[in-house]
Structures are given as C-alpha cells and as structure tokens.
mmCIF file of C-alpha atoms in Angstrom:
data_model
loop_
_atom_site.group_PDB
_atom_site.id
_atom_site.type_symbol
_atom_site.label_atom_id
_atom_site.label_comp_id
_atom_site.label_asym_id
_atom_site.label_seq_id
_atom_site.Cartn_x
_atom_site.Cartn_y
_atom_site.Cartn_z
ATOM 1 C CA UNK A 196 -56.189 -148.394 77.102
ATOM 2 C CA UNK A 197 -58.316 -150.807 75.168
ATOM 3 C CA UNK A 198 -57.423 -154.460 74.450
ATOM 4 C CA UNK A 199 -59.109 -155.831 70.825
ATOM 5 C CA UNK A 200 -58.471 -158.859 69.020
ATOM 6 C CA UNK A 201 -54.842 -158.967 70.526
ATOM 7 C CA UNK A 202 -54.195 -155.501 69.550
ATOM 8 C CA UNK A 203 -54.100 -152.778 72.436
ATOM 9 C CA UNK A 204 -55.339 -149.227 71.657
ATOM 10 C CA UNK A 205 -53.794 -146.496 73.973
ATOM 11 C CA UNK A 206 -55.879 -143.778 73.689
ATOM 12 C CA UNK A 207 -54.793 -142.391 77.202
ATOM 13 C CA UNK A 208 -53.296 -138.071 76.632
ATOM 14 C CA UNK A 209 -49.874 -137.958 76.771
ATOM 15 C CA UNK A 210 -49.083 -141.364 78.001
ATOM 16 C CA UNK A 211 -45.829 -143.173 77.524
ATOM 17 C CA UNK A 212 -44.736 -146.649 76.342
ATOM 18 C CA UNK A 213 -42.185 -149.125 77.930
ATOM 19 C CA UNK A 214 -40.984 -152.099 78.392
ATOM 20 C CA UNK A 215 -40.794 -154.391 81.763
ATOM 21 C CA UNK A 216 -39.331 -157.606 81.618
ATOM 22 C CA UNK A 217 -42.029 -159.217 78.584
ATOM 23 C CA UNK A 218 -44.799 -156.301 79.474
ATOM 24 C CA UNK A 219 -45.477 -153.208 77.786
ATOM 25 C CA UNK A 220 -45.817 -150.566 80.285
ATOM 26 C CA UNK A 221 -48.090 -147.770 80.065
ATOM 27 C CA UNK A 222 -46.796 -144.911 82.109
ATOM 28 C CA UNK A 223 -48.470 -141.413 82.746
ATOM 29 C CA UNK A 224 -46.911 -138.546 85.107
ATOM 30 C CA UNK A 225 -44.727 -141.011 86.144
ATOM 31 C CA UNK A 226 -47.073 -143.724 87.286
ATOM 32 C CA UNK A 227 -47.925 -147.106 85.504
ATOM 33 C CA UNK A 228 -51.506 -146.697 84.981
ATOM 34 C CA UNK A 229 -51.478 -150.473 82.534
ATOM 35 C CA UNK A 230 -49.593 -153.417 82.380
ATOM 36 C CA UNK A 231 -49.868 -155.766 79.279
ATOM 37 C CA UNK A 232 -48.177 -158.658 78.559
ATOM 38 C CA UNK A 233 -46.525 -159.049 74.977
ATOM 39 C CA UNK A 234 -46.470 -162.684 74.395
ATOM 40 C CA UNK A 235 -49.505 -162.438 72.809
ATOM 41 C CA UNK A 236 -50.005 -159.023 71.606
ATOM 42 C CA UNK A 237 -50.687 -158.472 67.227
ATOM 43 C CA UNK A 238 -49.895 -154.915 67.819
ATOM 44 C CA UNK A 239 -50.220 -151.823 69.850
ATOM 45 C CA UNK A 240 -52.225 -148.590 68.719
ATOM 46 C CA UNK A 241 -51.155 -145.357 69.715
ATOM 47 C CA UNK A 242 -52.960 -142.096 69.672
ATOM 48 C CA UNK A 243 -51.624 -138.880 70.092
ATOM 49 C CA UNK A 244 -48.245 -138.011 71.318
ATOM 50 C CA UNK A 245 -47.254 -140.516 73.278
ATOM 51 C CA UNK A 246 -43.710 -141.906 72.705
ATOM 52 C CA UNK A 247 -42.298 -145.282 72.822
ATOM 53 C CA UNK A 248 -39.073 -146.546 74.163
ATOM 54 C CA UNK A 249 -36.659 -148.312 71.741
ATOM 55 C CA UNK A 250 -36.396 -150.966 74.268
ATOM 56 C CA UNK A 251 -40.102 -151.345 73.686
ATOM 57 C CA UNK A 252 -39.815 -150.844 69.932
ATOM 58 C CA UNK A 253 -36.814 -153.513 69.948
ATOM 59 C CA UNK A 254 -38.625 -156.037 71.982
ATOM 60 C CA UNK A 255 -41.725 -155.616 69.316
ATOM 61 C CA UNK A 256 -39.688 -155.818 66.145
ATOM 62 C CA UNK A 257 -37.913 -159.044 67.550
ATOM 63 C CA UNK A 258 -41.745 -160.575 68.155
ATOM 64 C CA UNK A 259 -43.367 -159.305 65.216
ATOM 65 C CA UNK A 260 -45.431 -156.869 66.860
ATOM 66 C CA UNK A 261 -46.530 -153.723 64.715
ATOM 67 C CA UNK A 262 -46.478 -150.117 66.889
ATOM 68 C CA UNK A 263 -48.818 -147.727 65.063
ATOM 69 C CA UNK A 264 -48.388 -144.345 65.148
ATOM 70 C CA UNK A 265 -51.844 -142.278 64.873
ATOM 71 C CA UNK A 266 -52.769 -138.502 65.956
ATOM 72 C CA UNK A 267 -55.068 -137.509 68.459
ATOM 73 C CA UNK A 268 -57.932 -137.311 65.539
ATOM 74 C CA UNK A 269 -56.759 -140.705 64.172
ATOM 75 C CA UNK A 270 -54.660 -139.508 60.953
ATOM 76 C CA UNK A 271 -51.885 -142.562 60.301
ATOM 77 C CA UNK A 272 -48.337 -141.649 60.936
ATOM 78 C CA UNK A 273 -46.415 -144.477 61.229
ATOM 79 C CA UNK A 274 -46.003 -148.032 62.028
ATOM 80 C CA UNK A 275 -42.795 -149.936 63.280
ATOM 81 C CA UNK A 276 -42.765 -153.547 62.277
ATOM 82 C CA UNK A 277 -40.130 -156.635 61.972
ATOM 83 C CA UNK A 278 -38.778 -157.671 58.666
ATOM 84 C CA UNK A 279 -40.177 -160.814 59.158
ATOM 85 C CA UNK A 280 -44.437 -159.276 59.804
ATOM 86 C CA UNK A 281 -46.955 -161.245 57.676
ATOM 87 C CA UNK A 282 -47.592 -157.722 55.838
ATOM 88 C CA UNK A 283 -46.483 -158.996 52.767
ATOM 89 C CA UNK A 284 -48.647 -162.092 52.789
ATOM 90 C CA UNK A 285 -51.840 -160.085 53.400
ATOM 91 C CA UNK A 286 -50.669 -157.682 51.050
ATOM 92 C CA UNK A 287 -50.439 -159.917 48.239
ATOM 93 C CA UNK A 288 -53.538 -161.576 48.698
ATOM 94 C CA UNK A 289 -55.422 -157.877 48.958
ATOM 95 C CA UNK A 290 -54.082 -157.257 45.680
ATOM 96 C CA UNK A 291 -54.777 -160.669 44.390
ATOM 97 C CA UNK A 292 -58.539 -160.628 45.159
ATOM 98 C CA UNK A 293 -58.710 -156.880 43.975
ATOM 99 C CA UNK A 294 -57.441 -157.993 40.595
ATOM 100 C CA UNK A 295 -60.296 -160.876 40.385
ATOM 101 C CA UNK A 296 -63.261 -159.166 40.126
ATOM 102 C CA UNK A 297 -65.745 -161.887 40.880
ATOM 103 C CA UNK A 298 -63.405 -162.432 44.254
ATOM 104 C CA UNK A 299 -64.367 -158.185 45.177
ATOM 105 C CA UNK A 300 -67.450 -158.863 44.291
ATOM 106 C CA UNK A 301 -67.767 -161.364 47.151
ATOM 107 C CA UNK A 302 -66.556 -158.340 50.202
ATOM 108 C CA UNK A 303 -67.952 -155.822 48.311
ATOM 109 C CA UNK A 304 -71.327 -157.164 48.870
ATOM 110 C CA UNK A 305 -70.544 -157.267 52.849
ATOM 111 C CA UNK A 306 -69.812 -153.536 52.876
ATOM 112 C CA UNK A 307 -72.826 -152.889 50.975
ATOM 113 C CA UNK A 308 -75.092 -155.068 53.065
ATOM 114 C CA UNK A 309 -73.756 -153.198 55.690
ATOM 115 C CA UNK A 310 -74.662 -149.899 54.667
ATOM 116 C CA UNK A 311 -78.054 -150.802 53.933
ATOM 117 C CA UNK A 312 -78.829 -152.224 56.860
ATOM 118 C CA UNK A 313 -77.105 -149.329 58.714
ATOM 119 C CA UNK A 314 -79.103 -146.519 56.823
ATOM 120 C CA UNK A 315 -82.856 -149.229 57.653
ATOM 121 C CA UNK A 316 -82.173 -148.718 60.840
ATOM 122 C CA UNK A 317 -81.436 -145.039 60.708
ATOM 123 C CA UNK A 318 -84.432 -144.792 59.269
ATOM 124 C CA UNK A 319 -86.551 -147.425 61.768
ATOM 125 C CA UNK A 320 -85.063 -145.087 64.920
ATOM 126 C CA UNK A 321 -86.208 -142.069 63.391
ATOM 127 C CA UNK A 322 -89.951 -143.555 63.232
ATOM 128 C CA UNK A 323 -89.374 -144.815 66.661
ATOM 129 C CA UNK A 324 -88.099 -141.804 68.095
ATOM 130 C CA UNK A 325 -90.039 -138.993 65.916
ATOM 131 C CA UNK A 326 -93.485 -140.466 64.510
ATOM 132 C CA UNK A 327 -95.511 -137.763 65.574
ATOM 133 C CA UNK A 328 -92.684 -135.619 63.491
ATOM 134 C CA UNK A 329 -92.520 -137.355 60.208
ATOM 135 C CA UNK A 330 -94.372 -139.341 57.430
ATOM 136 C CA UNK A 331 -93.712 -143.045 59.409
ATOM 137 C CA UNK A 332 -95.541 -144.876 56.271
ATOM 138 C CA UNK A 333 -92.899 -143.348 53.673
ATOM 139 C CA UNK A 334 -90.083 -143.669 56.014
ATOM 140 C CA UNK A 335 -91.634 -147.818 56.394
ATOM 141 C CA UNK A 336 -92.260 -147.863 52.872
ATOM 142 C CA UNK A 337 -88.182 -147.150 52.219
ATOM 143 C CA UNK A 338 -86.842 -149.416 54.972
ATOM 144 C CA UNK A 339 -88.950 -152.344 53.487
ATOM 145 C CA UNK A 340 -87.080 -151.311 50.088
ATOM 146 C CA UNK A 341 -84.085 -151.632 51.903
ATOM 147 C CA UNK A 342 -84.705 -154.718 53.094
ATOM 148 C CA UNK A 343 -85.530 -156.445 49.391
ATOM 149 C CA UNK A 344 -82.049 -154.236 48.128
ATOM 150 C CA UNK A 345 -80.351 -156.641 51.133
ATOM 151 C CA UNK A 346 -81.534 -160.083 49.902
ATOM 152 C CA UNK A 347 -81.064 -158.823 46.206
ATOM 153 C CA UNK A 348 -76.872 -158.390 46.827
ATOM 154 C CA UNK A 349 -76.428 -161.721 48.608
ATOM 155 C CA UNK A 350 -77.044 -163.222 45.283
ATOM 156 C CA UNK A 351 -75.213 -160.889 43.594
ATOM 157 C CA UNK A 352 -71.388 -161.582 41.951
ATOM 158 C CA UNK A 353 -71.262 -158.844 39.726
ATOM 159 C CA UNK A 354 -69.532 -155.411 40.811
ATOM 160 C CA UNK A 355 -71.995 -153.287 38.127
ATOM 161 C CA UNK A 356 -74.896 -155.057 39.378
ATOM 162 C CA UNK A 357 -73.775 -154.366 42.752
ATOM 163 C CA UNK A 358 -73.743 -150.817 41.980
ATOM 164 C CA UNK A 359 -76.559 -150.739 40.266
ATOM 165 C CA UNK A 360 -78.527 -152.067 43.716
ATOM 166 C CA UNK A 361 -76.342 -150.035 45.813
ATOM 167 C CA UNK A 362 -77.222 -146.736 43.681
ATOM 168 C CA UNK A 363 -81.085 -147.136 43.904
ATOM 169 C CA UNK A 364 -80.987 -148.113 47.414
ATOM 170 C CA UNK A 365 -78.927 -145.568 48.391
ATOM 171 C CA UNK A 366 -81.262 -143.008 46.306
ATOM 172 C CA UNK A 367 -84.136 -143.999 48.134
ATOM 173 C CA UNK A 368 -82.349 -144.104 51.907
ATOM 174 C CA UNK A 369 -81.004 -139.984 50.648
ATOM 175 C CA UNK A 370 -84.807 -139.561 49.872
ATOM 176 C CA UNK A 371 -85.694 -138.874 53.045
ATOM 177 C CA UNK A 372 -82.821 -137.208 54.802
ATOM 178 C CA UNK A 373 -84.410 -133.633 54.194
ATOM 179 C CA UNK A 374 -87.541 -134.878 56.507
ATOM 180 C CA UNK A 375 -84.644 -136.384 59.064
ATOM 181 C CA UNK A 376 -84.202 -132.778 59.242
ATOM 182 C CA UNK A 377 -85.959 -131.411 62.493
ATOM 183 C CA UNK A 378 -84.937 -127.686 63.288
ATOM 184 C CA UNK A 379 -83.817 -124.919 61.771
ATOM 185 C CA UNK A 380 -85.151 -125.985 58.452
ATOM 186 C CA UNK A 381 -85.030 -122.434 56.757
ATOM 187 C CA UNK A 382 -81.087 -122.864 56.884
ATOM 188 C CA UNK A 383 -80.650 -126.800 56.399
ATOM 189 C CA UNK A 384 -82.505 -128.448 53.711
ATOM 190 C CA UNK A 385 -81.490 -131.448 51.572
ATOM 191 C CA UNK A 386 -82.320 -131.302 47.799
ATOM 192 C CA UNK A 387 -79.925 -133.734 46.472
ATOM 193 C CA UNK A 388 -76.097 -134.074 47.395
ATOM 194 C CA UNK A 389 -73.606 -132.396 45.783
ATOM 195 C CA UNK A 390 -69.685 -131.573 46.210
ATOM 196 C CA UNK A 391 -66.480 -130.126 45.021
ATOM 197 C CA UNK A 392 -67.830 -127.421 45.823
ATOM 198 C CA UNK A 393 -70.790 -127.928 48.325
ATOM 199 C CA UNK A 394 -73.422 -125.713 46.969
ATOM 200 C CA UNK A 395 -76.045 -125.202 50.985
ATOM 201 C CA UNK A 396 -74.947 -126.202 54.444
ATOM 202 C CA UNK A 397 -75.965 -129.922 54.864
ATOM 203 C CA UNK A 398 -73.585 -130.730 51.663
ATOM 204 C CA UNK A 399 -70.992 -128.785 53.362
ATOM 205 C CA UNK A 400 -71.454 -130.777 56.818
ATOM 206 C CA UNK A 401 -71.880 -134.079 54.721
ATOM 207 C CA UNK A 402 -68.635 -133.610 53.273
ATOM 208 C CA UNK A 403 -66.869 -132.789 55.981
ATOM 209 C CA UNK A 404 -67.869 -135.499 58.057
ATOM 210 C CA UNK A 405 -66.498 -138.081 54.950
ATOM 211 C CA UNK A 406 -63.772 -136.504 54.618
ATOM 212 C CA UNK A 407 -63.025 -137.667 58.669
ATOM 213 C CA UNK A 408 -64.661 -141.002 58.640
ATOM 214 C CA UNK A 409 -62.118 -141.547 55.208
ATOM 215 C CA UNK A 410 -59.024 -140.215 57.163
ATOM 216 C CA UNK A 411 -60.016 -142.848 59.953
ATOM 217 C CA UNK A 412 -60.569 -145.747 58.312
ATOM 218 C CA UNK A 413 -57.875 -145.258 56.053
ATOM 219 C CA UNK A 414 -55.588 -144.653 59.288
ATOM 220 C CA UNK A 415 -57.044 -148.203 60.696
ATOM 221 C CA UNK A 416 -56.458 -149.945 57.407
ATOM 222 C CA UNK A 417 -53.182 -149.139 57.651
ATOM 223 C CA UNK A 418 -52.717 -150.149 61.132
ATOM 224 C CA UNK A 419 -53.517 -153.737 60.613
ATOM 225 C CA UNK A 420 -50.958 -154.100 57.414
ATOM 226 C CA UNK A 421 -53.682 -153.331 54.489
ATOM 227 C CA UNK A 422 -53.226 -151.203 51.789
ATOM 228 C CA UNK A 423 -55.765 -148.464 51.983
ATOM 229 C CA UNK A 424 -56.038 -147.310 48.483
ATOM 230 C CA UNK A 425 -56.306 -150.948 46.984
ATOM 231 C CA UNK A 426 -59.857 -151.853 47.179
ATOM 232 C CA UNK A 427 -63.025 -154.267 45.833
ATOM 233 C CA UNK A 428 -65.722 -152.004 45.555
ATOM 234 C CA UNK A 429 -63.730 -148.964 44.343
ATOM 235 C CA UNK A 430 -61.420 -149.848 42.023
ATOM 236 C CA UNK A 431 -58.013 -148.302 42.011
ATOM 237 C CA UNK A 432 -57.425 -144.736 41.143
ATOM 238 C CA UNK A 433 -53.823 -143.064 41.555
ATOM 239 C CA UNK A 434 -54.327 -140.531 44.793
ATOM 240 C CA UNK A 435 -57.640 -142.904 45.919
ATOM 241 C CA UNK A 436 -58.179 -144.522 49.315
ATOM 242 C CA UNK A 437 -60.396 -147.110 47.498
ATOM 243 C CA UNK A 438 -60.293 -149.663 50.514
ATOM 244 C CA UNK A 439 -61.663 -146.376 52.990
ATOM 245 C CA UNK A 440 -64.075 -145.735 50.733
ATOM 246 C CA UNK A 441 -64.991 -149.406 50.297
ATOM 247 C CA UNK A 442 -65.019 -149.924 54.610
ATOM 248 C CA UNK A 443 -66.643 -146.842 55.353
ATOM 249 C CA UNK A 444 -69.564 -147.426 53.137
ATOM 250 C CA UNK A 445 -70.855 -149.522 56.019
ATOM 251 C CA UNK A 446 -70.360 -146.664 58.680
ATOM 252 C CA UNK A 447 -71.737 -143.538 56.760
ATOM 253 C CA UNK A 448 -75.325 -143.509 57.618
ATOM 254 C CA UNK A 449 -74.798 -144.446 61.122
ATOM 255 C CA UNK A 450 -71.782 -143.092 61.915
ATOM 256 C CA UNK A 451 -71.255 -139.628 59.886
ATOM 257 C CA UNK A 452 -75.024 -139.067 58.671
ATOM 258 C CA UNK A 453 -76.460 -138.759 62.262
ATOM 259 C CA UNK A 454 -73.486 -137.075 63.342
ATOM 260 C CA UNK A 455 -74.761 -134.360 60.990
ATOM 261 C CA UNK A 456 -78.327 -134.331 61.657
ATOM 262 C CA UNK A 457 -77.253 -134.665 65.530
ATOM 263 C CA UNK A 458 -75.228 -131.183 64.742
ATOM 264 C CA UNK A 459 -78.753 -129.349 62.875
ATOM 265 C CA UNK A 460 -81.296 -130.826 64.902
ATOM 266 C CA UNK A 461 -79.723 -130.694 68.612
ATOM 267 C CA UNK A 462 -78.929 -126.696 67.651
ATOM 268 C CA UNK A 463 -75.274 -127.316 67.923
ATOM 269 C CA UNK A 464 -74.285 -125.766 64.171
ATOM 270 C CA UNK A 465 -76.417 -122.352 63.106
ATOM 271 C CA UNK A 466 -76.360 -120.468 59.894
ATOM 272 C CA UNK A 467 -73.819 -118.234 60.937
ATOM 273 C CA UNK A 468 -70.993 -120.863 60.848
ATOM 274 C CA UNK A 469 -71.216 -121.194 56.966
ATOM 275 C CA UNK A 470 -70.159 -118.645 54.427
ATOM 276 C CA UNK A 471 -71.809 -118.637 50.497
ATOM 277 C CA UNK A 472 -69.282 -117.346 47.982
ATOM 278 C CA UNK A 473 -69.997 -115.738 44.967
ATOM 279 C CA UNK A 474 -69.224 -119.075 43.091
ATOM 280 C CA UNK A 475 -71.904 -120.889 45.115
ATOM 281 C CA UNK A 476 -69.233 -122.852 47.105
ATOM 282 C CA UNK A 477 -70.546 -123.071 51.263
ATOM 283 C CA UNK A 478 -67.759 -123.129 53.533
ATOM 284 C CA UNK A 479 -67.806 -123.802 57.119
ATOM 285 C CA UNK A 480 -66.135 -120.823 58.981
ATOM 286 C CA UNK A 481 -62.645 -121.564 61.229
ATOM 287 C CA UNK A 482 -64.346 -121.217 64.446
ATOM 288 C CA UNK A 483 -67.288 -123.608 62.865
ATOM 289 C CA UNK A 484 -64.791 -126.296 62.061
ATOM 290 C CA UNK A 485 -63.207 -126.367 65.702
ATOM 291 C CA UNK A 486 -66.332 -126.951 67.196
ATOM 292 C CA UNK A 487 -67.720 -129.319 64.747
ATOM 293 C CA UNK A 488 -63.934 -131.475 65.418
ATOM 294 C CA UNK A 489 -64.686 -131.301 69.045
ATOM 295 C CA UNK A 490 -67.715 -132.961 68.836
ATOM 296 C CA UNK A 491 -66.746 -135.579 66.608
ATOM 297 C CA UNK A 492 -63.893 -136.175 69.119
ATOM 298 C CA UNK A 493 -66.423 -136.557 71.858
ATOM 299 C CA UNK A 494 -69.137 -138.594 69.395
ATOM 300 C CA UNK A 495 -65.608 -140.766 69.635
ATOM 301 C CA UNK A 496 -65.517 -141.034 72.977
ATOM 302 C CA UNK A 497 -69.107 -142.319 73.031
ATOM 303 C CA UNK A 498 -69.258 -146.087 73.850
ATOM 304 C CA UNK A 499 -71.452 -148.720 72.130
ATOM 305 C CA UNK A 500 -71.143 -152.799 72.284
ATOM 306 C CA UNK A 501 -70.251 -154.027 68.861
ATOM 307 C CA UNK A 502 -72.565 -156.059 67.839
ATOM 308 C CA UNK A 503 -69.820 -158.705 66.502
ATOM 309 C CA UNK A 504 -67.142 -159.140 68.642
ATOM 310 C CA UNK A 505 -69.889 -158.533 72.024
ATOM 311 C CA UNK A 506 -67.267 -155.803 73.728
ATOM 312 C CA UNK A 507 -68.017 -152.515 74.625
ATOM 313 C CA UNK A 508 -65.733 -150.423 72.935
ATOM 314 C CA UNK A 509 -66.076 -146.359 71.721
ATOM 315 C CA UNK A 510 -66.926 -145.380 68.192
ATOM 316 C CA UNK A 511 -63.868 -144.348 67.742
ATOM 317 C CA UNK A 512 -62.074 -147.335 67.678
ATOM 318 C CA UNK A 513 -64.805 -149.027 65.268
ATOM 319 C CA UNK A 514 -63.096 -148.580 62.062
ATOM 320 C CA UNK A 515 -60.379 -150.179 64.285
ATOM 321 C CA UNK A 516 -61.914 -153.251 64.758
ATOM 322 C CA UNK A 517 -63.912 -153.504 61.772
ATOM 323 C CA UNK A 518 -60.264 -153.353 59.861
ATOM 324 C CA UNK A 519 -59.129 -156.081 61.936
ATOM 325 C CA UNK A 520 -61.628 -157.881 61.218
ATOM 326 C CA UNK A 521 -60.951 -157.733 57.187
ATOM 327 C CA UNK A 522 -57.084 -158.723 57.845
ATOM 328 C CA UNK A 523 -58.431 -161.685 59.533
ATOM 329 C CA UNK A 524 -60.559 -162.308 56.491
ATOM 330 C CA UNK A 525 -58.277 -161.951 54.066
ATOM 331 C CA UNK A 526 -55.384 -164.110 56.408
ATOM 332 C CA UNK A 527 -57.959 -166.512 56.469
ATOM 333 C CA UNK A 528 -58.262 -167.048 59.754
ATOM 334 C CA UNK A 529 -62.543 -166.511 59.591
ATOM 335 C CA UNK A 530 -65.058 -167.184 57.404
ATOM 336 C CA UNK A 531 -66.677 -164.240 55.984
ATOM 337 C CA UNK A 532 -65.875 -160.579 56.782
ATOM 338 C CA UNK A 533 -68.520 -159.163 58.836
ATOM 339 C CA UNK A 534 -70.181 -155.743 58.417
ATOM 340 C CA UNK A 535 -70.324 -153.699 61.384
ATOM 341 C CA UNK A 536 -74.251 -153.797 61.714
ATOM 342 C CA UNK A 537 -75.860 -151.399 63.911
ATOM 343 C CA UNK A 538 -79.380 -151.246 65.521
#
C-alpha cells in the first residue's frame, strides 16, 4: 500500500478492501495488514484482483471518492465514482484547452522539456558509466544540443514549432542509441526506427515496451478522471490515446529506452527469442514475451524518489503520480504541470 497525493495505491496480491467505521481496511488472509482513514482520501488505486466491499464502495460514492479498478500489469478496468465527482469539471476544461491550441501549446512544452531532459541524462549516465566504451565527445556534443533544444521550447507557443524542435532533438538523442548498444551487437543494432511491422530486434523491443508504457499511462489518466485520448501535443484521432502519448513522451527514454538496452546489454533477451518472417516483420517469440513482462513487472517494483513530490515511490506508480499531477494542473490547484525529470 502506497499513500500519494491523497490517493492510496494497493498494490498488495490478492488483498481485500473494507470498510471500518470511516477507515478503509486492507485485509489479506484474513489479517488487516493497513488501516487508512477516508476523510481525506481523493481515491483509492487497486491492482490486481483484489475486491472491494459495497459497504466500502457505498461509503466512497457518498464522499466522492473514486475506486479504480487496474490489473496486475496496470491495464484500466474500472472506476466507481459519485454522481456528484468533479470529473466533469476537469473534463471540460481538458477539452477546452485541447481545443485552444496556443493553451496545448503551453503543457505540451512541459512534456517535451521533459523528454529532453530525460533522454540528456540518459545520455550523461552512459558517459559516466561507460567512457572507456563509447565516443564521450559525441555523446557531450548531443547532450549540449539537448540542452539549447530545452531553452528553445520554453519560448515556444506554437505546436508545429514545437514539433519541429522536438523532431530534431529527438533525431539527434536516437543518433546514438546504436553505440548505447553494448553486447551482442551482431544481433541488436539500431539503424533508424521503424514499426508496423518492426523490421530487426531493437524495433521489435522498442515497440513493445511503448506499447506498455501507453497501456499505463493511459490506465493512470484514467484513474484521476482525465480523458486519455484527448490530448495537447497529439491531437485527437478516433481509436488514439493522444493524452498517453502526450504524458509518456516524458518517460520514454528513461523509462522504456533503458529498459530495452538493460534487456540487450545485461544478456537478458538473445537472438533466439525473435522470429524474421518472410515479410520482414520481427516478432518476439511467446516464451520471449513472458520473460520480457516479468521483468518489466520487476523494473516496476524498482523504487526511486521522485524528484517532485520528494517520496520514494516504485516506477510503477510514476505515471500514477505524474497523472495526478496534470489533474491538479488542469483543477487549478498548482501552477505549472511538472515533468517528471530524472537524473
């Protein structure tokens, strides 16, 4: 159980929900292993199969407390609120500042600050960790480019411009992932990214590791009321998480990029787990895939301090808080939304 901006996250196997007089019990094997009081509870998180009692989901809906739903791996399933919860409000102004482009323009610019700080950094371990290993004045050279691409989008209120910056940073950052590359570099090599199909192994991992930081954020966004497939940055396309996309901008290069080099370089994926068909598409085999899930589940166990709100929390329940953090933005209640920025 984890306690975050007045939401708790129960991330506990197989634990149960109930209510106590005005606390929310948390019960495994028949012991209480938490106690929480409501009174000041936002919401409670759920993950996995854990059940709640209707007294619990009664006392919640009478408070305006949101229960949400998620799976094990973080996939949204549902969320019991009130008819009186603020979603609408928050809801309204999303969609509000999505339809004013100059308004985006203004968060979009935090995501992408984010992400470029996230992949300089990235880069600045690698020539802390590896110099002997790689070209340390190229990798400098890019991370200083980084750095001006930063200080360009803070003046920034266009969403093409923004792009524009985004794109040639982000060109120069994917530069350099081939040479991030340690071992096994006669099976993993990065020319260029590509998709839909992934044509060599490193797409395919790339990919695949999106494809779960999307599911997660989008799963987050909806836990705190937003509407994931409005967003600023990405504009709205029918079947399109554009908000995901938009959040976990910030959390690719730190979060799913060294995942994958973490997989190539630490030995933990070989050649053998992909298959080439005679289209070009690489696909990661079954037994591949379970393995590669189990570590991101433990890479989401790992614990960091977030460098905003000063907790210690796992990475798992980042896209957590940094989705909290844009309700809270967009309610009004702070400032500016802050990245999640890594070092």
């Amino acid at each position: 159980m984890r306690r975050l901006l007045n939401t708790i996250y129960v991330t506990t196997p197989d634990a149960y929900l109930a209510l106590k007089g005005e606390n929310v019990l948390i019960i495994k094997d028949d012991e209480t292993i938490g106690r929480v009081p409501l009174h000041n509870l936002e919401a409670i998180c759920t993950f996995g199969h854990q059940g709640a009692s209707p007294a619990l989901m009664a006392a919640c809906v009478e408070q305006n407390i949101a229960i949400v739903f998620l799976t094990s791996n973080g996939r949204f399933r549902a969320r019991v609120i009130g008819p009186s919860n603020g979603n609408v409000v928050l809801r309204k102004t999303q969609y509000r500042i999505s339809d004013d482009e100059q308004k985006s323009a203004h968060i979009a610019r935090h995501f992408l600050v984010g992400k470029l700080y996230n992949a300089k950094w990235t880069l600045e371990r690698m020539t802390r960790d590896h110099a002997l290993r790689i070209d340390v004045e190229k990798f400098k050279r890019v991370s200083a480019h980084l750095t001006e691409s930063m200080k360009q989008l803070m003046t920034i209120d266009d969403l093409e411009v923004l792009r524009g910056v985004e794109g040639n940073a982000a060109s120069a950052y994917f530069s350099l992932l081939d040479d991030m590359i340690l071992q096994q570099k006669q099976d993993f090599f990065f020319k260029g990214r590509n998709r839909r199909p992934p044509l060599d192994n490193v797409n395919a991992l790339l990919s695949f590791a999106y494809s779960l930081l999307s599911t997660e954020v989008g799963a987050a966004l909806e836990g705190v009321g937003l509407d994931a497939y409005v967003g600023f940055l990405h504009r709205d396309r029918p079947g399109r998480m554009s908000l995901a996309l938009d959040m976990m901008e910030e959390l690719r290069s730190v979060y799913a990029d060294r995942f994958v080099l973490s997989l190539i370089n630490l030995k933990q994926v070989q050649a053998s787990d992909f298959l080439k068909k005679e289209s070009g598409a690489v696909l990661m085999t079954d037994d591949a895939r379970k393995k590669i899930l189990q570590l991101w589940k433990d890479k989401k166990e790992e614990k960091i301090t977030h460098p905003f709100l000063k907790e210690k929390i796992s990475w798992g329940l980042v896209p957590h808080a940094q989705a909290l953090l844009l309700a809270r933005f967009i309610r009004g209640d702070i400032d500016a939304y802050p990245p999640f920025l890594w070092k």
